[in-house]
Short mmCIF file of C-alpha atoms in Angstrom, two decimals:
data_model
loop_
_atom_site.label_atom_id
_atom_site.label_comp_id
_atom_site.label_asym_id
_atom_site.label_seq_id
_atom_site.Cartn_x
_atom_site.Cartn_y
_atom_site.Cartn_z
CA UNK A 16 1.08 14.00 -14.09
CA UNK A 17 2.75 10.52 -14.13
CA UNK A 18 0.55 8.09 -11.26
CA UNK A 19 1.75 5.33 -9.00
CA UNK A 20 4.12 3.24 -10.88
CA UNK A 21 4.42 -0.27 -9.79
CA UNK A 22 6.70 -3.29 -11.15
CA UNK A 23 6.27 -5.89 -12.31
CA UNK A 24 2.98 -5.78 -13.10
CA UNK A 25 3.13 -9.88 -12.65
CA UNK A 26 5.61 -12.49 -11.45
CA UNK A 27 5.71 -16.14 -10.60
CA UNK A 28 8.35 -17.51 -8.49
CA UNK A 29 8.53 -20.61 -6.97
CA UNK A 30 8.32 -21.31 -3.11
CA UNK A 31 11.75 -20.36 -1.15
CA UNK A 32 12.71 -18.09 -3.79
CA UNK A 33 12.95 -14.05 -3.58
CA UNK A 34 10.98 -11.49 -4.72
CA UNK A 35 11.26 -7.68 -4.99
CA UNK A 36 7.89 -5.37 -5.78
CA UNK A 37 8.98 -1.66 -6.62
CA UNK A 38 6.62 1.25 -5.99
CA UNK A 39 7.22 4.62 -7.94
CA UNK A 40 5.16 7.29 -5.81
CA UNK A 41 3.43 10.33 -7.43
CA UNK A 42 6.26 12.83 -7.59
CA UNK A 43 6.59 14.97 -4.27
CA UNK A 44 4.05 12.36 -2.50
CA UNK A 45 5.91 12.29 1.01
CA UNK A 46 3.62 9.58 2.25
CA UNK A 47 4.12 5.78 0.47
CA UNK A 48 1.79 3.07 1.63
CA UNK A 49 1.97 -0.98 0.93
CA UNK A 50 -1.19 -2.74 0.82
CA UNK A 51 -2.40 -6.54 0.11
CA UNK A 52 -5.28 -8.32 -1.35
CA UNK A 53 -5.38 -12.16 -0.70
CA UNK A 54 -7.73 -14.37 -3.27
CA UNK A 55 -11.00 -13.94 -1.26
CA UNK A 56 -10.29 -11.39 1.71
CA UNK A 57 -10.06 -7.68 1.50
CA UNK A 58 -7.53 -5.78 0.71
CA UNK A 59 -5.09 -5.04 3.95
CA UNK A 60 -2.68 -2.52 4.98
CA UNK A 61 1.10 -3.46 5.44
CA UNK A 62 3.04 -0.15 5.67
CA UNK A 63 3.31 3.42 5.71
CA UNK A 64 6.63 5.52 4.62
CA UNK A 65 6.49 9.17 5.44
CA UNK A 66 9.53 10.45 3.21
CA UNK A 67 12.49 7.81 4.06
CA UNK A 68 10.91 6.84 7.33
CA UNK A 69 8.46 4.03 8.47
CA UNK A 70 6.09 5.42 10.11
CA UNK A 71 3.72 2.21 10.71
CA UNK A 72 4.77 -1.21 9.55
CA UNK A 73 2.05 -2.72 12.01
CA UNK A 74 0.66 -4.44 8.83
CA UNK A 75 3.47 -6.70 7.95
CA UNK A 76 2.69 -10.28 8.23
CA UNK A 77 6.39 -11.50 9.12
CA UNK A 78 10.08 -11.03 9.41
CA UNK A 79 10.31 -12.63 5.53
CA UNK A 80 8.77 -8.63 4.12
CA UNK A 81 11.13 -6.15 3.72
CA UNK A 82 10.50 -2.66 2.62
CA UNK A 83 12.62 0.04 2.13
CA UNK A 84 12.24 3.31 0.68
CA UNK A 85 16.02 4.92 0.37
CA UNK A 86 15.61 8.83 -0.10
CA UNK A 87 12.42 8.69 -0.12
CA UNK A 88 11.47 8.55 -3.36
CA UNK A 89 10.59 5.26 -4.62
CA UNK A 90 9.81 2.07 -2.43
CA UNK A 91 11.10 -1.78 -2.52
CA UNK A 92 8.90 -4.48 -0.85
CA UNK A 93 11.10 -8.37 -0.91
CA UNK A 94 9.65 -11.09 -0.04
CA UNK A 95 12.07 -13.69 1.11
CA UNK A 96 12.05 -16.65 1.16
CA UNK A 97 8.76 -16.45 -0.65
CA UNK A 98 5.61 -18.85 0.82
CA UNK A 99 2.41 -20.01 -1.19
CA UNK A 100 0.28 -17.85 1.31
CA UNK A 101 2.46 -14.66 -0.11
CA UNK A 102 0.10 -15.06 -2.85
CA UNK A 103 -1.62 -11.94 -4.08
CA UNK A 104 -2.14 -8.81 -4.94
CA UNK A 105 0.36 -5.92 -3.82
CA UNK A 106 -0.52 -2.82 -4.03
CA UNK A 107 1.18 0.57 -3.55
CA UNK A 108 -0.60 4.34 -3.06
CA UNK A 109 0.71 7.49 -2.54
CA UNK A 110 -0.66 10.72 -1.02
CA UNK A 111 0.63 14.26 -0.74
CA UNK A 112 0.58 15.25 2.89
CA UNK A 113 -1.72 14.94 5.75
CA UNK A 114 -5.14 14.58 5.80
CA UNK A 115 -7.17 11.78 4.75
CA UNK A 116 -7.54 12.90 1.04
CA UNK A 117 -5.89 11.97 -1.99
CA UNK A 118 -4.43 8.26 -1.93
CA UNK A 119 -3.67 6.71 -5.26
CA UNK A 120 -3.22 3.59 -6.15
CA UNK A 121 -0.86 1.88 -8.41
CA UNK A 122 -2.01 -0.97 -10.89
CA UNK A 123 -0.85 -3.38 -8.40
CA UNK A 124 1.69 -6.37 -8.80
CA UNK A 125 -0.08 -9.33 -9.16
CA UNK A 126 1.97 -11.89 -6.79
CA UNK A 127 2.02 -15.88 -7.65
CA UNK A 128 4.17 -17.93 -5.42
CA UNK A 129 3.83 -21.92 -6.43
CA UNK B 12 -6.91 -2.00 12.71
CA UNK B 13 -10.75 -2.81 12.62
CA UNK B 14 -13.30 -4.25 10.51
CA UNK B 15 -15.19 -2.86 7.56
CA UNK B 16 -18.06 -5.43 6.90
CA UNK B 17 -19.92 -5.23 3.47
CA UNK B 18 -22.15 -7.50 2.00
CA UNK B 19 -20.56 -8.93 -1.02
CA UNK B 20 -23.44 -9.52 -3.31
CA UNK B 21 -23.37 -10.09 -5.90
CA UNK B 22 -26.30 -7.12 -6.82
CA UNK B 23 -27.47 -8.09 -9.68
CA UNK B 24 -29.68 -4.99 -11.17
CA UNK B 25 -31.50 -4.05 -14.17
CA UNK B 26 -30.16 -0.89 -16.15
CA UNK B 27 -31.42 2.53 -14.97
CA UNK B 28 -32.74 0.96 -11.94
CA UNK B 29 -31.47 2.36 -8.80
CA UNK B 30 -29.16 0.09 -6.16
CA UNK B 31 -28.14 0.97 -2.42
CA UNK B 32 -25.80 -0.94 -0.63
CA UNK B 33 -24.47 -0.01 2.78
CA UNK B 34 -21.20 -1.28 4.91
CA UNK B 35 -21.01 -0.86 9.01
CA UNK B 36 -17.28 -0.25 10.68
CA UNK B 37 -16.31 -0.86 14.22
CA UNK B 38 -13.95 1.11 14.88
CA UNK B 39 -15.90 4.40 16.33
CA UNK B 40 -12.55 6.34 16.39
CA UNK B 41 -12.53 6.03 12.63
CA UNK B 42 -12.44 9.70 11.07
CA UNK B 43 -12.92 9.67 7.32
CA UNK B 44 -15.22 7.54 5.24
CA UNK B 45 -14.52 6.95 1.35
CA UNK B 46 -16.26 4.67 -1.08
CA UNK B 47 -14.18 3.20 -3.90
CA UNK B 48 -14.49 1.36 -6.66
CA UNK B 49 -12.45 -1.00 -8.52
CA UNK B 50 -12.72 -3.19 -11.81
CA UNK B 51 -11.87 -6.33 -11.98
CA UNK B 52 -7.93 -7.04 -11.81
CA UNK B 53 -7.77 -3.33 -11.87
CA UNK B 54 -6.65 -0.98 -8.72
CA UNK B 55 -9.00 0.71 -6.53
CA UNK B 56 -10.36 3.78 -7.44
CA UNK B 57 -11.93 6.81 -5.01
CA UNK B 58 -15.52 7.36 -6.00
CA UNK B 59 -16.56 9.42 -3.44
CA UNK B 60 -15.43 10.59 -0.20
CA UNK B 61 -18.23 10.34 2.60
CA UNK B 62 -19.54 13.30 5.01
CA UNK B 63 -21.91 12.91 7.88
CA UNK B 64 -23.91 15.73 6.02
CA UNK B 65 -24.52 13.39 3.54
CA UNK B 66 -22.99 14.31 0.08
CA UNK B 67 -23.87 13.58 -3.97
CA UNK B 68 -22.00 13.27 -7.05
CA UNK B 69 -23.78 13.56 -9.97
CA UNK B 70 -26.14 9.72 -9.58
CA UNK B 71 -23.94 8.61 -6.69
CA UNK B 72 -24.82 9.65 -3.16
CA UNK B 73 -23.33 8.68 -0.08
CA UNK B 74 -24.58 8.99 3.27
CA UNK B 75 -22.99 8.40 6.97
CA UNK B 76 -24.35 7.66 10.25
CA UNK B 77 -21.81 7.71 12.93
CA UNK B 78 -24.18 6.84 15.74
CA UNK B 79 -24.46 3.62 13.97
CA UNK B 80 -21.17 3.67 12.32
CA UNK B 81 -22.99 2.97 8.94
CA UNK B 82 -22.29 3.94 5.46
CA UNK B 83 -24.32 3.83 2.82
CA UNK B 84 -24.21 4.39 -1.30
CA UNK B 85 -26.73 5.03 -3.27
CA UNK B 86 -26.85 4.54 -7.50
CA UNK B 87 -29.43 6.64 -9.66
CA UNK B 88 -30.25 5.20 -13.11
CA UNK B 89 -27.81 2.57 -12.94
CA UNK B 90 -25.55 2.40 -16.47
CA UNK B 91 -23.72 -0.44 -17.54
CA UNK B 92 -20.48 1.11 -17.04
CA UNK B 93 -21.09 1.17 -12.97
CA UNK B 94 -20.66 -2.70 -12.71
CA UNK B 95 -17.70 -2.94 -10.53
CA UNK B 96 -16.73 -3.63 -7.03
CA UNK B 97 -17.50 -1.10 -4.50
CA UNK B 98 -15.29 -0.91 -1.59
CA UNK B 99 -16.26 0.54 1.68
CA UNK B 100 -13.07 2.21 3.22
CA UNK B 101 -12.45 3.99 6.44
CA UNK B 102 -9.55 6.15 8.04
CA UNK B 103 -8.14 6.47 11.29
CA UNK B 104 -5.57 8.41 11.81
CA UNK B 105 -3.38 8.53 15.63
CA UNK B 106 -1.04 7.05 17.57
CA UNK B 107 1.36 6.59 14.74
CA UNK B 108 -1.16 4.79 12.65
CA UNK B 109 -2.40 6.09 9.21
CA UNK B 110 -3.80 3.85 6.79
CA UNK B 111 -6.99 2.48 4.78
CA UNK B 112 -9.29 -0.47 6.12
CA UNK B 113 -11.30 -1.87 3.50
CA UNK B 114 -14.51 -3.78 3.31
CA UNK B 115 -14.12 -6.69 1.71
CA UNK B 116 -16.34 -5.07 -1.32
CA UNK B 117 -19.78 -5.21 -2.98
CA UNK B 118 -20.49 -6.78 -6.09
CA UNK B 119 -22.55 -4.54 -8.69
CA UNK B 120 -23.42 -6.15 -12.15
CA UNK B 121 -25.50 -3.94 -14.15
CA UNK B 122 -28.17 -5.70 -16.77
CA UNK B 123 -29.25 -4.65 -20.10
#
């Protein structure tokens, strides 16, 4: 079974430019989740998809994150325009159904903004 | 969402020794304890999931208080390969929310 697919694995852009992190779920995984990790603090929830639907985007730092999961199969986070503090590590997971059991991760996209 | 405090080492412990390090949450609604682990620039990783019962895997057991809201893991004969970070995680799930908090993570470096 294929895991959580995430793209690119790295990228540098410059401040004021865009970005766009995509998240391939575990096939059939209804529920989609964005985290971050920022250099020296733990790693934070952004967002939750259930199937197409945002079901709690109480993570998201600002109005410059945009995530989108059409169909709801795979996910798109942009970041625009990007800011130095957008720095870090971006991680997707994806579970099965309800319950507390069975998150998994993707590698992560590891996020420089300079 | 509420905090997950660890302390983040680092451990620093001889092979086969044994190592227990412990994280505290405040959120007392929380509902489902997991400890993970992740390498370094790698993502995380469940090790174990966490019952108030207490529950083992193999060398790894994990313990939870809820009175306290404390966690705890515990390493048996320590190998090389279990230097990592471990990450302290809790669930709550209601109201619309459904997500990880995570410790900040504990620092393990196993010595030969």
């Amino acid at each position: 079974e294929a895991g959580v697919t995430q793209f690119p694995s790295h990228s540098v852009i410059e401040k004021g430019q865009t970005v766009t992190l995509r998240c391939d779920p575990i096939s059939g995984h209804d529920n989609l989740y964005w985290y971050r990790r920022v250099m020296g603090k733990e790693i934070k929830f952004l967002l939750h998809f259930v199937k197409e639907s945002k079901q709690d985007e109480s993570g998201m730092p600002n109005n410059r994150f945009l995530a989108e999961r059409t169909g709801g199969t795979y996910s798109t986070l942009k970041v625009q325009p990007a800011e130095l503090e957008d720095s870090g590590v971006y991680f997707c997971a994806s579970r099965p159904g309800t319950g507390s059991y069975g998150y998994t991760f993707g590698s992560g996209t590891r996020l420089t903004v300079v | 969402r509420k905090e997950v405090e660890q302390d983040p080492g680092p451990f620093n412990v001889p092979e086969g020794a044994t190592v227990a390090f412990n994280c505290t949450y405040s959120n007392s609604a929380s509902q489902s304890f997991f400890w993970y682990r992740q390498d370094c620039r790698k993502e995380p990783k469940l090790l174990m999931s966490v019952y108030s019962s207490g529950n083992e895997d193999g060398r790894f057991t994990a313990q939870l208080n809820r009175a306290s809201q404390y966690i705890s893991l515990l390493i048996r004969d320590s190998k090389l390969s279990d230097s990592a970070t471990y990450l302290c995680v809790v669930n709550w799930i209601g109201g619309g929310a459904d997500g990880l908090t995570f410790g900040k993570g504990t620092h393990l470096i196993i010595q030969p």
